[in-house]
Short mmCIF file of C-alpha atoms in Angstrom, two decimals:
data_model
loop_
_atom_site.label_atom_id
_atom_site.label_comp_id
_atom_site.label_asym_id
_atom_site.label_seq_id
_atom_site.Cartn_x
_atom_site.Cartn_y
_atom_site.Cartn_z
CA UNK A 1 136.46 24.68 173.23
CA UNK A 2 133.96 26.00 176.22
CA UNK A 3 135.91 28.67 176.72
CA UNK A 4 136.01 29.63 172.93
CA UNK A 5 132.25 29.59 172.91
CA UNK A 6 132.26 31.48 176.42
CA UNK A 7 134.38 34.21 174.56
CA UNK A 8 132.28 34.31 172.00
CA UNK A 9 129.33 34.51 173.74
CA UNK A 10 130.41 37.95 175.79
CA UNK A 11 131.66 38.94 172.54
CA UNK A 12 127.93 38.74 171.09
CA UNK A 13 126.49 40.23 173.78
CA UNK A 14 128.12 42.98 174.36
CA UNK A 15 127.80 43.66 170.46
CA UNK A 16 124.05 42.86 171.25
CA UNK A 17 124.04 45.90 174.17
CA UNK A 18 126.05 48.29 171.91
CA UNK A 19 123.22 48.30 169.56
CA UNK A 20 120.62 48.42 171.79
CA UNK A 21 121.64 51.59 172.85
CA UNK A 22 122.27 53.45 169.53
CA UNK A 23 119.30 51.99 168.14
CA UNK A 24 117.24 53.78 171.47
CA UNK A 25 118.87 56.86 170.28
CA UNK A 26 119.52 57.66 174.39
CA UNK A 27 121.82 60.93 174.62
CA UNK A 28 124.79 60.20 176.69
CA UNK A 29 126.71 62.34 179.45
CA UNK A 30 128.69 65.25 178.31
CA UNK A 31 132.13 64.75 180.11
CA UNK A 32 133.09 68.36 180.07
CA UNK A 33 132.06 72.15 178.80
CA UNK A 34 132.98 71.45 175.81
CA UNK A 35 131.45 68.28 175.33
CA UNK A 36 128.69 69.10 173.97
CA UNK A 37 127.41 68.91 169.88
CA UNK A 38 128.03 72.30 168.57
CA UNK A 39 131.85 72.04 169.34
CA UNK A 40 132.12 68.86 168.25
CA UNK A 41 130.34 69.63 164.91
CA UNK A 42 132.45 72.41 164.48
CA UNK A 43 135.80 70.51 165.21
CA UNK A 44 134.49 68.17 162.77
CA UNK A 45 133.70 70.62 159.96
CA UNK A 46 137.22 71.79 160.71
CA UNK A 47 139.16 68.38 160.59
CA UNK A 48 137.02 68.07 156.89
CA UNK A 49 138.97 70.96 155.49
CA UNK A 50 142.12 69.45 156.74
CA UNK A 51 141.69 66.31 154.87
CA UNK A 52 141.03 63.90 157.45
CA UNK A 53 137.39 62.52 157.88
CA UNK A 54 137.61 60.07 159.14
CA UNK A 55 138.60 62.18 162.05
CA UNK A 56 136.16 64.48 161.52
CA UNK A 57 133.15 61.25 161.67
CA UNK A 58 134.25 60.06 165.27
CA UNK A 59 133.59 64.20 166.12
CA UNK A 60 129.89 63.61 164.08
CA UNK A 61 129.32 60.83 166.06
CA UNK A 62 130.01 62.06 169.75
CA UNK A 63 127.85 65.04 168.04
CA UNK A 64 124.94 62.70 167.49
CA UNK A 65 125.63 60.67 171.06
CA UNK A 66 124.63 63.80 172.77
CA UNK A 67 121.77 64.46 170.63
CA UNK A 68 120.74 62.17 168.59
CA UNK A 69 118.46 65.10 166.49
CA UNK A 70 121.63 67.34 166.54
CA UNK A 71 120.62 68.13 162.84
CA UNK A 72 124.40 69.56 161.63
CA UNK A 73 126.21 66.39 162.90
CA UNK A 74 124.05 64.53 160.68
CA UNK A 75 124.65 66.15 157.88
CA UNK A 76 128.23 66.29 158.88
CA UNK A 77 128.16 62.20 158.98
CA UNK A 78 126.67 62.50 155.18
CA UNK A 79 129.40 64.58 153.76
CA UNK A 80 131.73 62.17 155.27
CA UNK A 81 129.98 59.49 153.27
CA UNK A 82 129.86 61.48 150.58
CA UNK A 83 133.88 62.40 150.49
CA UNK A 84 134.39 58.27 150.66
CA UNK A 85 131.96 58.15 147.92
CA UNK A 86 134.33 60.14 145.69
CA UNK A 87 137.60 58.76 146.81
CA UNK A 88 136.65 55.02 146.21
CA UNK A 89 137.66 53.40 143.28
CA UNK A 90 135.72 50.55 143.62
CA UNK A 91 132.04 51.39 142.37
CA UNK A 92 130.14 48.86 144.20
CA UNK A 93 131.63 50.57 147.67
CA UNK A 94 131.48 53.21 145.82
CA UNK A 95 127.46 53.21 145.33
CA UNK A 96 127.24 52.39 148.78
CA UNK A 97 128.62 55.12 150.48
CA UNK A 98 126.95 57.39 148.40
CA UNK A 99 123.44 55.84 149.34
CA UNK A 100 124.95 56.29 153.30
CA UNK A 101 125.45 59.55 152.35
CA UNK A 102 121.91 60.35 150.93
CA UNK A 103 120.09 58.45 153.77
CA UNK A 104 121.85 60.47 156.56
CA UNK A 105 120.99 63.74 154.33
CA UNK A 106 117.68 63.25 154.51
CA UNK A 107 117.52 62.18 158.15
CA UNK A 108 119.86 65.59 158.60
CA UNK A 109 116.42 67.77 157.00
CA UNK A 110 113.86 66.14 159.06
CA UNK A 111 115.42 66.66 161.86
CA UNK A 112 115.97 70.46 161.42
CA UNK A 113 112.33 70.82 160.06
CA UNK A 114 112.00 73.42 163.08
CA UNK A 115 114.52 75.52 162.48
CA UNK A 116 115.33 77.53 159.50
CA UNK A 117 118.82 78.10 160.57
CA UNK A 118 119.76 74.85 160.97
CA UNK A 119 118.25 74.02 157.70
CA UNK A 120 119.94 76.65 155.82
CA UNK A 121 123.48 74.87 156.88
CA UNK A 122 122.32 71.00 156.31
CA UNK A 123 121.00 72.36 152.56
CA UNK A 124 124.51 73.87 151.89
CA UNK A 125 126.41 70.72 153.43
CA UNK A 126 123.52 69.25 150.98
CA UNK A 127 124.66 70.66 148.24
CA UNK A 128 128.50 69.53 148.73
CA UNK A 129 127.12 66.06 149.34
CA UNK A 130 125.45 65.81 146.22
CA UNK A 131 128.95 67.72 144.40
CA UNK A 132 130.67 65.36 145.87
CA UNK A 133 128.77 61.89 145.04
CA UNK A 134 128.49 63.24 141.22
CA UNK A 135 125.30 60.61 141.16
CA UNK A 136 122.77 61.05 137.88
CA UNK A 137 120.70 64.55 138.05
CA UNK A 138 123.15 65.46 141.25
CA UNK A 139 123.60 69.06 139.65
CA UNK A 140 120.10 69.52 139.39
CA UNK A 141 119.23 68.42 142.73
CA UNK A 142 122.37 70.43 144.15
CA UNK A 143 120.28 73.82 142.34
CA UNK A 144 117.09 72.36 144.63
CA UNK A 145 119.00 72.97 147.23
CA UNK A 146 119.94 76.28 146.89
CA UNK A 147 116.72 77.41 145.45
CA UNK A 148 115.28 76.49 148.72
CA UNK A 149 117.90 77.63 151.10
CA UNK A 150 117.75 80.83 149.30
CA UNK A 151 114.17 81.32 150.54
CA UNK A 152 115.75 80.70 154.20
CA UNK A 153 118.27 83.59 154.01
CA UNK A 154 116.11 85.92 155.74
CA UNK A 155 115.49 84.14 158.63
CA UNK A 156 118.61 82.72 159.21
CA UNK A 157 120.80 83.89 162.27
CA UNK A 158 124.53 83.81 160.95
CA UNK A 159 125.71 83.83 164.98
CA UNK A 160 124.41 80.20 164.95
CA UNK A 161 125.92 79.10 161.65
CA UNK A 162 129.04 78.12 164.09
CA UNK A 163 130.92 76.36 160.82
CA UNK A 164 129.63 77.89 158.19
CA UNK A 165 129.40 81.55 159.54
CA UNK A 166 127.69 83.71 157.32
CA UNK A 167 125.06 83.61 154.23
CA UNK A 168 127.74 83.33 151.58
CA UNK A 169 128.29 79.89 152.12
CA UNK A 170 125.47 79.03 149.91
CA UNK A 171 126.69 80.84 147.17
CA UNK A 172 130.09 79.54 147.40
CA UNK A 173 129.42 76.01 147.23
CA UNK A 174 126.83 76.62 144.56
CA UNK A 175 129.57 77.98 142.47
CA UNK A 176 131.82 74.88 143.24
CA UNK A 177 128.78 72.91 142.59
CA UNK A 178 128.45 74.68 138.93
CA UNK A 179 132.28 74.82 138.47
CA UNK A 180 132.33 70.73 138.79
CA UNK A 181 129.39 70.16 136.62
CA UNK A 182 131.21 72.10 134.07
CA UNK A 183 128.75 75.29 134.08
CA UNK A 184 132.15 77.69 134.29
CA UNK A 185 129.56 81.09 133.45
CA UNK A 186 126.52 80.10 136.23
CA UNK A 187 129.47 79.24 138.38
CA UNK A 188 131.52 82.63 137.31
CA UNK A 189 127.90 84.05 138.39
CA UNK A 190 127.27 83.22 141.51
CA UNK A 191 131.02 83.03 143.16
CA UNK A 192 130.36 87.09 141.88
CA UNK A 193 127.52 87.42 144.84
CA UNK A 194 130.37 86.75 147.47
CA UNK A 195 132.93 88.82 146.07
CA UNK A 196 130.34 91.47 146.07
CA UNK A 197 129.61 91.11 149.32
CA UNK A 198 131.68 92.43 152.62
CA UNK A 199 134.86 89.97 152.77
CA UNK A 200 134.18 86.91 155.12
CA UNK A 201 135.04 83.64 155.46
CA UNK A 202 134.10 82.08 151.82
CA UNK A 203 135.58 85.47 149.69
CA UNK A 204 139.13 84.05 148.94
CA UNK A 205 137.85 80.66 148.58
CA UNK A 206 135.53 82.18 145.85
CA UNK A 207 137.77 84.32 144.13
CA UNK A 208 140.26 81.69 143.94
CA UNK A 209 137.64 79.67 141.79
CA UNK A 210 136.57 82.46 140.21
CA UNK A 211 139.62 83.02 138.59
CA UNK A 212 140.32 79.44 137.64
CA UNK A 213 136.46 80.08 136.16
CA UNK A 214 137.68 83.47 134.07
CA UNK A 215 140.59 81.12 132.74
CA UNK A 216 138.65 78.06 131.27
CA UNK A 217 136.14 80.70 129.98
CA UNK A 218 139.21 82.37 128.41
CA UNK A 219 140.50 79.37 126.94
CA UNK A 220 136.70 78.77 125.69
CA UNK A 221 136.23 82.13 123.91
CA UNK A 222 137.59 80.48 120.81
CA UNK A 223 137.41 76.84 121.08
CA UNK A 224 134.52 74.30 122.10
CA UNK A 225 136.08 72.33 125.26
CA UNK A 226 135.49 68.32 124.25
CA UNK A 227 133.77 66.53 127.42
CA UNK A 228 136.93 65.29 128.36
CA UNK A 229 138.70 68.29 128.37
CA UNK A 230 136.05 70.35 130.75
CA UNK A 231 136.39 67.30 133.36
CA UNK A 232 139.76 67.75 133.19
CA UNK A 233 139.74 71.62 133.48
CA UNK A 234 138.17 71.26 136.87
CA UNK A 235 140.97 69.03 138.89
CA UNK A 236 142.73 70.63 141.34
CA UNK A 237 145.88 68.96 140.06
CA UNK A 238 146.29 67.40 136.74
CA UNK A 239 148.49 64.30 135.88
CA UNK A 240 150.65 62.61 133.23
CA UNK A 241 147.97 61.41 131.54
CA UNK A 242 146.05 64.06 131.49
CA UNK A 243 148.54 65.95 130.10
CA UNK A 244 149.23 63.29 127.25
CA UNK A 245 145.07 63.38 126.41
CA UNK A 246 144.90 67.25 125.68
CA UNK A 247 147.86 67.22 123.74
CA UNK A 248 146.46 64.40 121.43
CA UNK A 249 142.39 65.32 121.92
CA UNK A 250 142.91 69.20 121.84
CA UNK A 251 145.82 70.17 119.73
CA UNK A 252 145.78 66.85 117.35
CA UNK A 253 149.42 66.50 117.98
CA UNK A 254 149.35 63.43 115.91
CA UNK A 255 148.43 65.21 112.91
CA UNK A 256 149.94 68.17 113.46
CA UNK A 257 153.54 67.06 114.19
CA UNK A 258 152.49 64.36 111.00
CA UNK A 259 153.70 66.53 108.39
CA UNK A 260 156.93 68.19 110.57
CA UNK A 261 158.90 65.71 111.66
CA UNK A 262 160.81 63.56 109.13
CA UNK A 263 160.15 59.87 109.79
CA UNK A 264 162.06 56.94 108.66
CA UNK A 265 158.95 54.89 108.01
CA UNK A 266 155.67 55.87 107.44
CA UNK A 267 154.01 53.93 110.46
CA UNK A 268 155.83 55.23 113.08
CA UNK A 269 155.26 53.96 116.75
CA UNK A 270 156.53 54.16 119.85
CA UNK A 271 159.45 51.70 121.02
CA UNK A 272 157.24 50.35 123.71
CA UNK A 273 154.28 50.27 125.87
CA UNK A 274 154.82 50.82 129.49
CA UNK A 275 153.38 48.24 131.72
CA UNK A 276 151.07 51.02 133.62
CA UNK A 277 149.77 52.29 130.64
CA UNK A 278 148.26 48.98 129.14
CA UNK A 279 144.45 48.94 129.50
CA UNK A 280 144.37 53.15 130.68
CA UNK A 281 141.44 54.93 129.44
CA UNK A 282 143.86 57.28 127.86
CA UNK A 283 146.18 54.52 126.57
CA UNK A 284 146.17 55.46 122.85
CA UNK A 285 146.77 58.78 123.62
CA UNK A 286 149.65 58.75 125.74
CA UNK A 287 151.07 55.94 123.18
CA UNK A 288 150.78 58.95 120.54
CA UNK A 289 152.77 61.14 123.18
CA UNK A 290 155.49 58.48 123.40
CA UNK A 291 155.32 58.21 119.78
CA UNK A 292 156.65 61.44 119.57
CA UNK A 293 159.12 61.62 122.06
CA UNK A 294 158.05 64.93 123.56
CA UNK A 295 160.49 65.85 126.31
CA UNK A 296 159.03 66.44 129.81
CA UNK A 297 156.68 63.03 129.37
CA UNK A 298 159.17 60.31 128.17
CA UNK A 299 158.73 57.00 130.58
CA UNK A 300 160.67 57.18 133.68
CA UNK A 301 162.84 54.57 135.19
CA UNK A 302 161.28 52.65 138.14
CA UNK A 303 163.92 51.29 140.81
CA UNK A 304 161.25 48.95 142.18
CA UNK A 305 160.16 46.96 139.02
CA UNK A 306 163.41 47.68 137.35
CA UNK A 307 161.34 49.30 133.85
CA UNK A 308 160.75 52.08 132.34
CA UNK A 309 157.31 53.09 133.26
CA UNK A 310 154.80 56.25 131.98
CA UNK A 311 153.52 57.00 136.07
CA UNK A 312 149.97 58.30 133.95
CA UNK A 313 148.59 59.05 137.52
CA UNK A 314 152.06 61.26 138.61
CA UNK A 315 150.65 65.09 138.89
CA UNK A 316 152.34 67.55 136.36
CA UNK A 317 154.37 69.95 138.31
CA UNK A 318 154.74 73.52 136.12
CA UNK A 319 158.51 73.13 135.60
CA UNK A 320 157.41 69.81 133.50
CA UNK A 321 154.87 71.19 131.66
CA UNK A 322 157.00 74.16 130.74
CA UNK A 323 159.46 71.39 129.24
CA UNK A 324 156.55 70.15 127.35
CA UNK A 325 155.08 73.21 125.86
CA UNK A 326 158.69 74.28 124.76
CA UNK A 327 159.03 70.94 123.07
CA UNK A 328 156.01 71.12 121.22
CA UNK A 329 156.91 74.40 120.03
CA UNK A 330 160.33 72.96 119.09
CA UNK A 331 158.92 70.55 117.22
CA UNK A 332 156.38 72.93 115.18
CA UNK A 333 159.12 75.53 114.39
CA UNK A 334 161.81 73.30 113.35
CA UNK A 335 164.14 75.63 115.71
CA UNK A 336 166.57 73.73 117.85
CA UNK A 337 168.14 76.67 119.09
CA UNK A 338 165.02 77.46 121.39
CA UNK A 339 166.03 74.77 123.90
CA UNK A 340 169.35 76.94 124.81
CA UNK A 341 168.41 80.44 123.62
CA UNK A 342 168.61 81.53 127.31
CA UNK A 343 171.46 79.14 128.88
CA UNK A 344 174.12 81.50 130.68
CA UNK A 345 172.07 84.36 132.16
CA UNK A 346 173.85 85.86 135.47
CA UNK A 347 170.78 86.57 136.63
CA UNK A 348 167.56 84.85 136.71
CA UNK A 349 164.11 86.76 135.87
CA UNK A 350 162.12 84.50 138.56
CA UNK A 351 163.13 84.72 142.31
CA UNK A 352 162.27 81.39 142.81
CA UNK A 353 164.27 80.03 139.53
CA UNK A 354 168.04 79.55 139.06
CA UNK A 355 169.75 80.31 135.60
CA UNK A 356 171.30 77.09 136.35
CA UNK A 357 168.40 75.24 137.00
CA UNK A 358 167.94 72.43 133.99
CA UNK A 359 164.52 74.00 133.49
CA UNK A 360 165.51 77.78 133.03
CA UNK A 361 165.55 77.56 129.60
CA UNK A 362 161.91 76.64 129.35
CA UNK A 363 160.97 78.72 131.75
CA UNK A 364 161.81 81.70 129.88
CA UNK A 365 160.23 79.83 126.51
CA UNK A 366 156.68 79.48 127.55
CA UNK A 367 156.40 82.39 129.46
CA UNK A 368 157.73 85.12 126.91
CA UNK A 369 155.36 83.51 124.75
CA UNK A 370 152.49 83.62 127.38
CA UNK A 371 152.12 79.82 127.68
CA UNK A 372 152.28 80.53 131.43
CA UNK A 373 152.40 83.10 133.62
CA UNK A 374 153.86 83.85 136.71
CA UNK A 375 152.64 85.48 140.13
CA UNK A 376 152.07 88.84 141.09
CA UNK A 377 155.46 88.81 142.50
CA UNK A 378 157.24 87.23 139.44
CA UNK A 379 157.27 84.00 140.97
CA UNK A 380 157.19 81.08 138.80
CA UNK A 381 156.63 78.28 141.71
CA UNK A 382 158.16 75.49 139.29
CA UNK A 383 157.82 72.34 141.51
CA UNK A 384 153.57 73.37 141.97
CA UNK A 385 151.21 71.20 140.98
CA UNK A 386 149.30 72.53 137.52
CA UNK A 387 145.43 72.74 138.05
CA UNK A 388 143.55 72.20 135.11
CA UNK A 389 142.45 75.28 134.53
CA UNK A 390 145.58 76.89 134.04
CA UNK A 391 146.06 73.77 132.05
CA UNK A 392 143.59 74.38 129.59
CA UNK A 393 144.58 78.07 129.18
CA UNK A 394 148.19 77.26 128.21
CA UNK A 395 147.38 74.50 125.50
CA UNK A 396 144.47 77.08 124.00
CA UNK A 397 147.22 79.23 123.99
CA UNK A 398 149.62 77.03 122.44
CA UNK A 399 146.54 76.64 119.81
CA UNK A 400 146.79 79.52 118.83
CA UNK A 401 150.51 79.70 118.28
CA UNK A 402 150.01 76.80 115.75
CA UNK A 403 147.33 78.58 113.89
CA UNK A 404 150.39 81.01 113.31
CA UNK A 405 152.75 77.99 111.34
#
C-alpha cells in the first residue's frame, strides 16, 4: 500500500514539474541545426497535407518548445484542432476542439503582431481553421481574414513564407473557403487570381477546384441546387447514400419512374430495410432507391453479420455510378436492349477498360450520352472515387435526358 502511494506520489510530481515548465513558457535546447522552429513548422505543414496530424502537432509543439512566440507553430497547433474538429463525430468533442482551435488562433495573431509576414501566413492558416470548423458566421469571418491579409500583401516577404511560399496562398484557400460555403462563382473568382498569376505552388491546386467550380456552375445554369445537394457537390468523394438522396431529391425518381414501371400493387415498397440504413438522415430516400431496384445500389451481402446490408457510407466508385445512370435510363426508356448494346467489342474504347469487364456496357452508355466523361487521354479510371461535383453534373445531365421522354 506505501509503495502504491510512493508511486503515486512521483507520479504527481513529476506531472506537477511538467507543467511548471510549459506553463513558464522557458524555450528549450535545440539538439541539432535543424532543430530549430521554422523546420519543424514546415515539416509539420508538410505531414498536414499528408493526412497525418497528429504527426504534424508533436512537430507544432517542439516548434513552440523552442519558442514559445514562434507565431506559425501556433497557428499550426490550431489547424490541427481545427482538422479534429471536422473529423469528430461526436459534437460535444466536437465543440471542443473547435474552441482549442480558436483559442490557439488568436494566441497565433498576437504573437505575430510585429510582423506582417508572419501575420499574412497565421491569417491564411486562419482562414482554413475557420473552413475547417464550419462554426456559425465561419464564412464571414474566413472573408475577415482575407480582407485583412490582403492589406499585408505588400509588405510581405514570400522568402520567409517557408510553407506557404508565395502570395497566392491567400487566394487559394479563400476560394476553398467560398467553394465549401457553397459560393461556387466568388470561389470560381478568386481561384481565377492564381491561375492568372505566374504558376507556383497553389496553381494546380486551384485549377483543380476551379474546374470542379465550372462543373457545379454548369450543372446550375438550369436548375436551382436544393441545400442538400450543394453540400453534397462539395465532397471530395461521395457515397451510397449520397448517391440514393440526389436521385430521389433531384430527379424525383419516385415520381418519375411512378408512371413507367408496371407494378403489381399500387403501394409498392421495398422487400426490406437494411439494418444500417434504419434511423440515416437519408433513410427514406435510399428506401425509395431500394424500392426501385436500381442496379449499381441494391444491398450488398455482409460476411460479418451474415445480411444484406445498404453500406450508405461506402464511396461511389465511377464504374458504379455508370451502372446506375444506365439503369435509370433503362428504366425511363423502356429499352432492355441498352444493358448489352455493346457486349462483344474486340476492342475497348478506354485504355483502362476491358470489353470484358462486367461494366463495359455501361461504360459506353453514359458516356455516349455525356453522363460522364473521360480524361484527356480517354481514360475512364472506373474504380475512382466520384467527387460531387462531377456528381452533380451527370444527374443535371441525366435531367435533362428525362425532359426529352
Amino acid at each position: 500500500m506505501k509503495m502504491k502511494m510512493k508511486q503515486s506520489l512521483i507520479f504527481f510530481t513529476g506531472m506537477l514539474l511538467i507543467l511548471s515548465f510549459v506553463g513558464c513558457g522557458k524555450k528549450v535546447t535545440p539538439q541539432s541545426i535543424e532543430d530549430n522552429p521554422a523546420h519543424h513548422y514546415l515539416m509539420g505543414m508538410e505531414l498536414i497535407d499528408q493526412g497525418m496530424p497528429d504527426k504534424a502537432f508533436v512537430r507544432f509543439e517542439r516548434a513552440v518548445a523552442l519558442d514559445p512566440e514562434y507565431a506559425p507553430a501556433i497557428a499550426g497547433k490550431a489547424l490541427v484542432y481545427a482538422i479534429r474538429a471536422e473529423a469528430e463525430s461526436d459534437e460535444k468533442y466536437s465543440a471542443a476542439d473547435a474552441e482549442r482551435a480558436v483559442d490557439q488562433f488568436d494566441k497565433a495573431v498576437s504573437e505575430a503582431s510585429s510582423d506582417r509576414t508572419y501575420k499574412f501566413g497565421v491569417y491564411v492558416t486562419g482562414i482554413r481553421i475557420y473552413t475547417r470548423i464550419a462554426s456559425r458566421g465561419w464564412l464571414e469571418r474566413a472573408e475577415d481574414l482575407y480582407s485583412d491579409a490582403k492589406l499585408m500583401v505588400k509588405e510581405v516577404k514570400e522568402e520567409d513564407l517557408p510553407y506557404y511560399r508565395n502570395i497566392e496562398a491567400l487566394h487559394y484557400f479563400m476560394g476553398e473557403a467560398y467553394f465549401k460555403g457553397g459560393e461556387f462563382r466568388k470561389a470560381e473568382d478568386i481561384l481565377g487570381i492564381v491561375l492568372a498569376a505566374s504558376p507556383g505552388k497553389w496553381h494546380d491546386k486551384s485549377n483543380a477546384l476551379y474546374t470542379r467550380c465550372q462543373k457545379i456552375l454548369r450543372a446550375m445554369s438550369n436548375y436551382t441546387l436544393t441545400d442538400v445537394a450543394k453540400k453534397i457537390a462539395v465532397k471530395d468523394k461521395v457515397d451510397r447514400a449520397d448517391v440514393a438522396a440526389l436521385l430521389v431529391d433531384e430527379l424525383h425518381m419516385d415520381r418519375l419512374f411512378a408512371g413507367r414501371i408496371p407494378v403489381p400493387g399500387k403501394n409498392m415498397k421495398a422487400s426490406f430495410t437494411p439494418a444500417d440504413v434504419v434511423g440515416h438522415m437519408f433513410e427514406p430516400e435510399i428506401m425509395t432507391v431500394l424500392k426501385w431496384n436500381v442496379r449499381g445500389l441494391q444491398p450488398i451481402y455482409d460476411e460479418t453479420t451474415r445480411a444484406e446490408l445498404f453500406f450508405p457510407k461506402k464511396p461511389m466508385t465511377r464504374k458504379e455510378l455508370a451502372f446506375v445512370l444506365e439503369d435509370v435510363l433503362i428504366k425511363l426508356t423502356g429499352d432492355k436492349t441498352m444493358s448489352s448494346q455493346h457486349l462483344g467489342q474486340d476492342k475497348s474504347l478506354y485504355p483502362d477498360v476491358n470489353p470484358t469487364d462486367a461494366w463495359y456496357n455501361a461504360i459506353v452508355t453514359v458516356v455516349n450520352r455525356n453522363l460522364m466523361e473521360t480524361d484527356l487521354s480517354g481514360a475512364f479510371s472506373p474504380d475512382g472515387n466520384m467527387d460531387g461535383a462531377d456528381l452533380i453534373l451527370s444527374l443535371m445531365r441525366l435531367r435533362n435526358i428525362m425532359n426529352v421522354y
